[in-house]
Coordinates of C-alpha atoms and ligand atoms in Angstrom, one line a residue:
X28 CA 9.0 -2.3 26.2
X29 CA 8.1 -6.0 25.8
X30 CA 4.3 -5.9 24.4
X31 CA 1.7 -4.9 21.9
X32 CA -1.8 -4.7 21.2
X33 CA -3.2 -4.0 18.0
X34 CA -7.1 -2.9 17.6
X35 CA -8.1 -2.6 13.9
X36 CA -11.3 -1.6 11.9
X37 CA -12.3 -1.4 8.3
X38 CA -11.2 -3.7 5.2
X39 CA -9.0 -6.0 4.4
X40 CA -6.3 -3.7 3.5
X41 CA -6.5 -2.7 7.2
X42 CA -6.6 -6.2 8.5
X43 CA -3.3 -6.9 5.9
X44 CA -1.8 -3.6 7.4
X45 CA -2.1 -4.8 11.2
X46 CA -0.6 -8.3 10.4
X47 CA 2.6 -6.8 8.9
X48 CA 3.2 -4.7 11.7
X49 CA 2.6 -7.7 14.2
X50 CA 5.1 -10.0 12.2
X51 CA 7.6 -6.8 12.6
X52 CA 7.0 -6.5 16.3
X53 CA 6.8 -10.3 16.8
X54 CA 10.3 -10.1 15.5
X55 CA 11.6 -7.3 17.5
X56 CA 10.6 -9.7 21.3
X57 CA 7.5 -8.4 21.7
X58 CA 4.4 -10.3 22.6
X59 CA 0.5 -9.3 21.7
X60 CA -1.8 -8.9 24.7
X61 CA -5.4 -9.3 25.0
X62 CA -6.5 -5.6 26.3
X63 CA -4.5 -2.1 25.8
X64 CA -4.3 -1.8 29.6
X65 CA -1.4 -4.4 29.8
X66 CA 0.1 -3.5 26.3
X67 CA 3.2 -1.0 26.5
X68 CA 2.2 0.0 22.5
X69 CA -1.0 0.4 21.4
X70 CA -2.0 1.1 18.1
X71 CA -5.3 1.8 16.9
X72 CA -5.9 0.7 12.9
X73 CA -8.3 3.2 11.6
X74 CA -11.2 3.2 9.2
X75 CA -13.2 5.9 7.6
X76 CA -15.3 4.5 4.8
X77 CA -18.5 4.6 7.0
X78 CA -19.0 7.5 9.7
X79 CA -19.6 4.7 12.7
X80 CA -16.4 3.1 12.1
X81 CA -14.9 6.6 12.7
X82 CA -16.9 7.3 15.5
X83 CA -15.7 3.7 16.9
X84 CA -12.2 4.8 16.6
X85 CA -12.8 8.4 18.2
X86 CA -14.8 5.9 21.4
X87 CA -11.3 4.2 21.3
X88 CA -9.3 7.4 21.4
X89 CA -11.1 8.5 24.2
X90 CA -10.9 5.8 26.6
X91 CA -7.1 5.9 26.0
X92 CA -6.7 9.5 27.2
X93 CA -6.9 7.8 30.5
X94 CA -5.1 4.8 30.3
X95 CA -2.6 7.2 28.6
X96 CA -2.3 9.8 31.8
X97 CA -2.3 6.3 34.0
X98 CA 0.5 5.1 31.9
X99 CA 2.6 8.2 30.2
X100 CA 5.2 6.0 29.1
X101 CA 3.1 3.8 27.0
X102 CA 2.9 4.8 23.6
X103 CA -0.5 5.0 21.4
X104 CA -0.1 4.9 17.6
X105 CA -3.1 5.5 15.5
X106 CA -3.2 4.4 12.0
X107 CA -5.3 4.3 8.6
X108 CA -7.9 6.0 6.8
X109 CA -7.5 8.5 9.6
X110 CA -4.3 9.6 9.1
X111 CA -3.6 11.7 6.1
X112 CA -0.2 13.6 4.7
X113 CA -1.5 16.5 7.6
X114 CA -1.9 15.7 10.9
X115 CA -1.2 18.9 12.6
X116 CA -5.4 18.6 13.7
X117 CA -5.2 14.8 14.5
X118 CA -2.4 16.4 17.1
X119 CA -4.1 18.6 18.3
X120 CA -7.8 16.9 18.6
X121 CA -5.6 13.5 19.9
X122 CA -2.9 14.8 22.2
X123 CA -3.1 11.3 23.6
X124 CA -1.3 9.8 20.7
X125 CA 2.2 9.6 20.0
X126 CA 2.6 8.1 16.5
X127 CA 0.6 9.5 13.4
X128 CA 1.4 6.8 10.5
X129 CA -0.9 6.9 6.8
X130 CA -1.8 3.2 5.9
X131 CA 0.6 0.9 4.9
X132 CA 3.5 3.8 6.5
X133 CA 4.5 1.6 9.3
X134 CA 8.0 2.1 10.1
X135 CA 7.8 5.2 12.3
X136 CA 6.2 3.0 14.8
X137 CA 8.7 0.1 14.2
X138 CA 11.7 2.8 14.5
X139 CA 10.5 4.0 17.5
X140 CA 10.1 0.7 19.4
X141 CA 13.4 0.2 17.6
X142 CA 15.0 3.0 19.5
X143 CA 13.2 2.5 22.9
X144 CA 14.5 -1.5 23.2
X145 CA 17.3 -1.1 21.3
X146 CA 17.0 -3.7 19.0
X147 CA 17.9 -3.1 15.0
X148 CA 14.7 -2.1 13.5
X149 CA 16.2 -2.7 10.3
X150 CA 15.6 -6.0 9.3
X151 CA 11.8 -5.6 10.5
X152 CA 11.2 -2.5 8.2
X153 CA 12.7 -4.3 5.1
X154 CA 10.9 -7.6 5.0
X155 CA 7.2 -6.1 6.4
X156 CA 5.5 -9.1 5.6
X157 CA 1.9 -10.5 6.9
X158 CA 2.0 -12.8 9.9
X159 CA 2.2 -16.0 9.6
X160 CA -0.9 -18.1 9.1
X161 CA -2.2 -20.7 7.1
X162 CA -3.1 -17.9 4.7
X163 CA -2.1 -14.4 4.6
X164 CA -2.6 -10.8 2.9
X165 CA -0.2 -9.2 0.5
X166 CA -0.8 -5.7 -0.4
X167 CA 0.0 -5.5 -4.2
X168 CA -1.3 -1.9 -4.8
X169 CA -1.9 1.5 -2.4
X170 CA -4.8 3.9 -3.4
X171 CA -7.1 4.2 -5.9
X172 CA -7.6 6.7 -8.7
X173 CA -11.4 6.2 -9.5
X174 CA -12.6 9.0 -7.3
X175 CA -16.3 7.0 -7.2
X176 CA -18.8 9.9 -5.9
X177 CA -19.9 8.1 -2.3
X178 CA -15.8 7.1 -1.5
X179 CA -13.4 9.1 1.2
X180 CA -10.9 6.2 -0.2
X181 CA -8.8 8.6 -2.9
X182 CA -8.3 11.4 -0.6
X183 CA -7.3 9.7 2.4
X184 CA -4.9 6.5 1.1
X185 CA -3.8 8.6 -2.3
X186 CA -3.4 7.8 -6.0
X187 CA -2.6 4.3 -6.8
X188 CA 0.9 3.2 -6.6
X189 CA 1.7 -0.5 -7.5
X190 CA 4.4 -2.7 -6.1
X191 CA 6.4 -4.8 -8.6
X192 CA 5.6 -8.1 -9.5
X193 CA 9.4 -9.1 -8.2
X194 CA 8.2 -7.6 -4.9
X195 CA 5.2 -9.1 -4.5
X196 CA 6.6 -12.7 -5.5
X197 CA 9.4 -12.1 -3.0
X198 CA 7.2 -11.8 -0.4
X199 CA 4.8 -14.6 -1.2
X200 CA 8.3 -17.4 -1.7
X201 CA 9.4 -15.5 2.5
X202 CA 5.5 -16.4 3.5
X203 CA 5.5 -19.6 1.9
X204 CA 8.8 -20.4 3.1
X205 CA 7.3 -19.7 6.8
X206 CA 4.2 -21.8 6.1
X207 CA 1.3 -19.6 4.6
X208 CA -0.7 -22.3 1.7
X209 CA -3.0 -19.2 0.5
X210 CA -2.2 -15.8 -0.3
X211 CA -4.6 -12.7 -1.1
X212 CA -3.6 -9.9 -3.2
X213 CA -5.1 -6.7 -2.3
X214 CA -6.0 -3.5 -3.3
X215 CA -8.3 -1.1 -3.6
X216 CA -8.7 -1.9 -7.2
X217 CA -6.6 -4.9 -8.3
X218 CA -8.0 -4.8 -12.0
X219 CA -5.7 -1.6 -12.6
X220 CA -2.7 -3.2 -11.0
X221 CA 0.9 -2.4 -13.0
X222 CA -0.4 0.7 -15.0
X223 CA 1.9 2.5 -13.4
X224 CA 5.5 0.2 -13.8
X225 CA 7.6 0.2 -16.3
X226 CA 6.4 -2.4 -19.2
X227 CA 2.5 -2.4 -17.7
X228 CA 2.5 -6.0 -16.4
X229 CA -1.6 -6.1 -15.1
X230 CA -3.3 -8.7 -12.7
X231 CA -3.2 -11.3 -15.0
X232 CA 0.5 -11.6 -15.7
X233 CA 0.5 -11.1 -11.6
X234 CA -1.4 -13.6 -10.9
X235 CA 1.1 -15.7 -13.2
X236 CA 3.7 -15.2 -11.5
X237 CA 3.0 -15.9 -7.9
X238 CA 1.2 -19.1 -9.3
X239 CA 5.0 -19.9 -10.2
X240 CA 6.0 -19.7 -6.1
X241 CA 5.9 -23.3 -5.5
X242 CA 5.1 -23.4 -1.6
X243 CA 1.6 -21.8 -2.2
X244 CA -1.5 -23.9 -2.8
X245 CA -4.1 -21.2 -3.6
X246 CA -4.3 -17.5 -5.1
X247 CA -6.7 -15.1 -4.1
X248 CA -7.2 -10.8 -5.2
X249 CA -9.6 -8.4 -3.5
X250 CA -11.4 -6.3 -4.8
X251 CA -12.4 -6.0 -8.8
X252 CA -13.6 -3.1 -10.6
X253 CA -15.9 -4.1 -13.1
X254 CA -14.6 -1.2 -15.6
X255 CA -10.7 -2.5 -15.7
X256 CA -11.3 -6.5 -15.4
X257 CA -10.0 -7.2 -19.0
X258 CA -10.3 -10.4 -20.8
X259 CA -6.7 -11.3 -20.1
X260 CA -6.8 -11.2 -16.8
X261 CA -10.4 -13.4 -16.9
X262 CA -8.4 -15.8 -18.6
X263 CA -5.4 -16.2 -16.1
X264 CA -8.2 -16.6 -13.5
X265 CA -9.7 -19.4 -15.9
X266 CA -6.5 -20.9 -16.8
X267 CA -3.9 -20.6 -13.5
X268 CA -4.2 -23.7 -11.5
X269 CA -3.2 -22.0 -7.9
X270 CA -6.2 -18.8 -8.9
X271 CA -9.5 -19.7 -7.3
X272 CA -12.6 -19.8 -8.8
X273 CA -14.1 -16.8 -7.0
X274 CA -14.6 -13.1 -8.0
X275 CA -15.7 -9.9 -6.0
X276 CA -17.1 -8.0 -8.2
X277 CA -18.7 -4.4 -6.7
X278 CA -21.9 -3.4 -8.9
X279 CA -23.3 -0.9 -6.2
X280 CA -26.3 -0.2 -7.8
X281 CA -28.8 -1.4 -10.8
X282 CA -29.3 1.5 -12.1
X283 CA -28.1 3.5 -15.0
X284 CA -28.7 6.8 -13.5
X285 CA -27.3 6.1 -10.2
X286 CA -24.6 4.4 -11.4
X287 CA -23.3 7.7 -13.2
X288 CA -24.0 9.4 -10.1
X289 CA -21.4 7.1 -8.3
X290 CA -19.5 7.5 -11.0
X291 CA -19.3 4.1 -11.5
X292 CA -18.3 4.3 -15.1
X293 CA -20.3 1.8 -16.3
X294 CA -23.8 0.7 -16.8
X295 CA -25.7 -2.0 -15.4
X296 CA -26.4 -4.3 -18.7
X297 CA -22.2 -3.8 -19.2
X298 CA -22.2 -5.2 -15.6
X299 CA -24.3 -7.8 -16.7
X300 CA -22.6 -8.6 -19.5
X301 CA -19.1 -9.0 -17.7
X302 CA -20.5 -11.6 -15.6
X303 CA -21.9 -13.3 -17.9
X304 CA -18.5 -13.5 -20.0
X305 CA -16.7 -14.3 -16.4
X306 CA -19.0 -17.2 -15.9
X307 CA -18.4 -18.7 -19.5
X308 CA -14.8 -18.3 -19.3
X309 CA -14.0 -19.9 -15.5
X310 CA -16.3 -22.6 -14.8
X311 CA -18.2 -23.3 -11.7
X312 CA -17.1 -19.6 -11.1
X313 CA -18.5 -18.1 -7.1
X314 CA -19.2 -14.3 -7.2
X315 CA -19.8 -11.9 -4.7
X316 CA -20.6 -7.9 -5.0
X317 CA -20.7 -4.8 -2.9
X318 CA -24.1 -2.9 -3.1
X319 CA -25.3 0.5 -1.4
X320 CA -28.6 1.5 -1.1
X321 CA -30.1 4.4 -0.6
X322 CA -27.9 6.5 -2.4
X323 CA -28.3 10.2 -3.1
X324 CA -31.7 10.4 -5.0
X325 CA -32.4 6.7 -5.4
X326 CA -36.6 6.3 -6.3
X327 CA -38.1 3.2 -5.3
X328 CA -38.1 2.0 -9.1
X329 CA -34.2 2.6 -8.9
X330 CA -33.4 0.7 -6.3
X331 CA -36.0 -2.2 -7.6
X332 CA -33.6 -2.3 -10.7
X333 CA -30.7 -3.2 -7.5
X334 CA -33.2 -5.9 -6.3
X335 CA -33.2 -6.9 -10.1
X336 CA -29.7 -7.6 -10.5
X337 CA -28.9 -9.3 -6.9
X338 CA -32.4 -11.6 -8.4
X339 CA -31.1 -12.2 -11.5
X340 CA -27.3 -12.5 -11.0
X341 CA -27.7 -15.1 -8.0
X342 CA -24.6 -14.0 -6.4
X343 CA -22.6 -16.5 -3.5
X344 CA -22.1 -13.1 -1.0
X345 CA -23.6 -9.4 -1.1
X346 CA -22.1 -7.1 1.2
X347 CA -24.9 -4.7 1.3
X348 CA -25.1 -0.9 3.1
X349 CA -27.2 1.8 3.3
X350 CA -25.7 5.0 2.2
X351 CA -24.0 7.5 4.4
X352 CA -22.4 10.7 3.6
X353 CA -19.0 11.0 4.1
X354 CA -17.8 14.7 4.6
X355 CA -14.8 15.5 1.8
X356 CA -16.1 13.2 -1.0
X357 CA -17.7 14.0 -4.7
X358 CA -21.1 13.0 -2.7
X359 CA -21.0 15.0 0.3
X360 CA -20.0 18.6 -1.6
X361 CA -22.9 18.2 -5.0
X362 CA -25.8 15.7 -4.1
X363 CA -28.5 15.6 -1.5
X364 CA -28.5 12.8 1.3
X365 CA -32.3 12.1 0.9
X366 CA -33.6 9.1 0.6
X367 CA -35.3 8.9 4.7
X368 CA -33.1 6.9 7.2
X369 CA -36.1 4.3 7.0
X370 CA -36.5 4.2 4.0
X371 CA -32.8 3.3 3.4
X372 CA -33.4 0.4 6.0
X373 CA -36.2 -1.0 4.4
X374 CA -34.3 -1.6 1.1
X375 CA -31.3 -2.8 2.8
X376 CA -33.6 -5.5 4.5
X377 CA -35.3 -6.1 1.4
X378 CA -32.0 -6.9 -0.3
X379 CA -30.4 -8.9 2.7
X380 CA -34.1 -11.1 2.5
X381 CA -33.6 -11.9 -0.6
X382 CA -30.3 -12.6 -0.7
X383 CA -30.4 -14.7 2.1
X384 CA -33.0 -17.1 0.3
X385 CA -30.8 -17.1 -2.8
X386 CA -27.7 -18.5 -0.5
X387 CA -30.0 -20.9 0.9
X388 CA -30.2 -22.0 -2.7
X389 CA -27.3 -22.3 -4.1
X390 CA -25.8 -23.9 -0.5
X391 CA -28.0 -26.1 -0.7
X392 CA -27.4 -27.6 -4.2
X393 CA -24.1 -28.3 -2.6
X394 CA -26.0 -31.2 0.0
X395 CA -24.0 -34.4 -1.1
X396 CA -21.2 -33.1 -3.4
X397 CA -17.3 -33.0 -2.2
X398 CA -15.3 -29.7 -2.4
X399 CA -11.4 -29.0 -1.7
X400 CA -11.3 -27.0 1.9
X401 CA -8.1 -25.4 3.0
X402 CA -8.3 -26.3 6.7
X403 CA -7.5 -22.4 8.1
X404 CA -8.4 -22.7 11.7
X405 CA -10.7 -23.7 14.9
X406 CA -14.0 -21.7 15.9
X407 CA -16.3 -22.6 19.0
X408 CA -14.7 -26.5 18.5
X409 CA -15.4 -26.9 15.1
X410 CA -12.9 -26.8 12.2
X411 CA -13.1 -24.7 9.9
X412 CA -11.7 -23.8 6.3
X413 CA -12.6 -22.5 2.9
X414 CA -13.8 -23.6 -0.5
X415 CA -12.1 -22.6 -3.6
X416 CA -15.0 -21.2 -4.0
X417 CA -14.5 -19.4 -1.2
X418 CA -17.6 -21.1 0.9
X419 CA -16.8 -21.3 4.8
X420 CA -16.7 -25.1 5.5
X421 CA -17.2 -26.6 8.8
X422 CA -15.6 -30.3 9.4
X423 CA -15.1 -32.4 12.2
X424 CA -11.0 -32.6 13.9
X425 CA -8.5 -30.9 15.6
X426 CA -5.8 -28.5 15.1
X427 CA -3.5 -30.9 13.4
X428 CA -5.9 -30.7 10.2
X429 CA -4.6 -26.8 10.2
X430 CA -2.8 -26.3 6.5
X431 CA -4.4 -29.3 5.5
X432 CA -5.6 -29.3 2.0
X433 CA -9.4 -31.9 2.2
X434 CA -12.1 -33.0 0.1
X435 CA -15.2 -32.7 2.2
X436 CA -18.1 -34.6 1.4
X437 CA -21.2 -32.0 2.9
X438 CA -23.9 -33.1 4.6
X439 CA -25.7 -30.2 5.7
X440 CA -25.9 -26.5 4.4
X441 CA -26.7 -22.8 5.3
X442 CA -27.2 -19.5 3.5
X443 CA -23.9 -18.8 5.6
X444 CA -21.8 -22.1 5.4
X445 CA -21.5 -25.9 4.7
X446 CA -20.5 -28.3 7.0
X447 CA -19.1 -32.2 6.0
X448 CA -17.1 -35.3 6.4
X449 CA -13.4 -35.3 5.0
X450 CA -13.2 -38.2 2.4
X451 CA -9.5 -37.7 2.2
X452 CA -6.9 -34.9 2.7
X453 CA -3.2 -33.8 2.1
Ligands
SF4_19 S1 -13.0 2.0 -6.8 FE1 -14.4 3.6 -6.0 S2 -15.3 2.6 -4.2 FE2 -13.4 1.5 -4.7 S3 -11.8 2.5 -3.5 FE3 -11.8 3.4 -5.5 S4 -13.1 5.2 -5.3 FE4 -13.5 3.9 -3.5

């Protein structure tokens, strides 16, 4: 057994999951491959949030079954939102796969290769930690307990269970030790991290203590809820030196009504107001949001109070979707899918239109001023990095300005990214 290939969908959490189980089997001898043809493990990272990213990974499934009956001695490990406590179904449907493992549960696969190569899996399983990159993801918290009306989340990944702060800033001194600058802390709700561990520490006091690990240059955490992002931990983002100025900060929908319908749990001039106290409190602040439209029983005035907010708010970065049902949630069991499929697409485009001028914007009020990139990596011969801000940045170089820490003088903007001379870097 000498290689691996990994195929993952879905969120960051998913994208963190793969990377840990790549640093495990990177340390175990084996080597990544471009295609699950040549790979003797494949491993499929699932995602369920949206019904196409599960039909992507049932495509995927499918054109295994061959590769599988080619190759019986591979083995195919499926992963993720798909997985649940139960798989006696997924067994049955998938009779392809050989490994069933719930997110973030990665050790059956890592025992197994541990057995079939006969190398120690031991050492793998207990330091799980993201690859190594310029700039990595650290899971800080597993599930989420807020059961909104539209989300399969809950059910499939569980309650939320937090690691300890002395876990998390163990792995973030081993990441910086191996050369990461920037580290992300994710979960599905980082704003009620620590509820759950003895003493309560929350994000803030988090946040304070990785800022202490002395290798890492920047601090990022995915995603907020605007319902649990208290003042203290507004103030550590204000106040930490390593914390960046950017927040993702889900609103999902203008309105009052809909909003209860997500069960949202709050309304949309609290939403309003939180920003507005964010923005005093951590100057020159970059926000971004989540937004569905076309949610069970939106009218057209409800979603213009959507357009309202992404108008008057003048986010950085929407992530915008159209509503789908998802079978097993709140949603799918009480409330109609009915706004029409065109109608849905004609708000999204609305929003995107709109957004899209407002990045022009603020992107372009950015023409001649100098920002801090971390250089993170090359894309069609360009370098490439990120703002504190969290703005893609395109410079000119190689890939010895990798990990490089420059202030980039721009010269020419996008609604998508900036682009600019370095002035000086470290
Ligand atoms: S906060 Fe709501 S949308 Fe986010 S993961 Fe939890 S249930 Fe899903």
């Amino acid at each position: 057994m000498h290689s691996y290939h990994i195929w993952t969908i879905g969120c960051q959490m998913n994208r963190a999951d793969s990377e840990r189980l790549e640093s495990a089997l990177d340390q175990m001898g084996l080597r990544s491959t471009l295609t699950p043809v040549e790979a003797d493990v494949v491993v499929l990272n699932s995602c369920v949030v949206r019904q196409s990213a599960e039909d992507k990974v049932v495509g995927m499934l499918g054109s295994l079954r061959q590769v599988k009956d080619d190759s019986p001695d591979k083995v195919v490990a499926l992963m993720g939102c798909m997985v649940g406590a139960k798989t006696q179904e997924l067994e049955r449907r998938f009779p392809q796969v050989d490994v069933f493992m719930p997110p973030q549960q990665l050790q059956p696969l890592v025992e197994l290769v541990g057995e079939r190569t006969g190398i120690d899996p031991a050492g793998c399983v207990g330091t799980l930690t993201a690859r190594p990159g310029v700039n990595a993801y650290i899971p800080i918290s597993k599930g989420c307990d807020k059961f909104c009306s539209f989300c399969i989340i809950p059910y499939r990944r569980g309650r939320e269970v937090s690691r300890t702060v002395a876990d998390v800033v163990h792995e973030t001194e081993l990441l910086g030790r191996r050369g990461v600058r920037e580290v992300t802390l994710l979960g599905q709700n980082v704003d009620s991290y620590g509820h759950d561990l003895p003493g309560s520490p929350d994000l803030g006091d988090l946040l304070a203590a990785v800022n202490g690990v002395g290798a890492i240059e920047r601090i990022r955490f995915l995603t907020s809820h605007p319902s649990d992002m208290s003042d203290h931990i507004i103030d550590k983002v204000a106040g930490l030196d390593k914390v960046c100025e950017h927040v993702n900060l889900p609103f999902q929908a203008g309105d009052d009504e809909v909003l209860s319908r997500m069960r949202r749990g709050y309304t949309g001039d609290q939403y309003r107001h939180l920003v507005e106290k964010v923005r005093e409190r951590v100057p020159n602040v970059s926000l971004s949001t989540d937004l569905i439209v076309g949610f069970c029983g939106e009218t057209d005035s409800q979603f213009q109070r959507t357009l309202d907010m992404v108008r008057d708010i003048r986010f950085d970065k929407v992530h915008s979707a159209a509503y789908s049902t998802r079978e097993g949630t709140i949603a799918a069991r009480k409330l109609a899918d009915d706004v029409p499929p065109g109608e849905k697409r004609a708000r999204l485009k609305a929003v995107d239109e709109l957004q899209e001028s407002i990045q022009a914007e603020i992107n372009g009020g950015l023409l001649g001023q100098t920002v801090e990139v971390l250089v993170e990596g090359t894309r069609r011969g360009r370098v490439q990095g990120r703002s504190r801000n969290d703005k893609l940045v395109y410079l000119a170089g190689g890939h010895d300005r990798i990990g490089e820490v420059a202030t980039v003088k721009i010269d020419s903007t996008s609604p998508w990214s900036l682009s600019g001379a370095v002035v000086s870097a470290a």
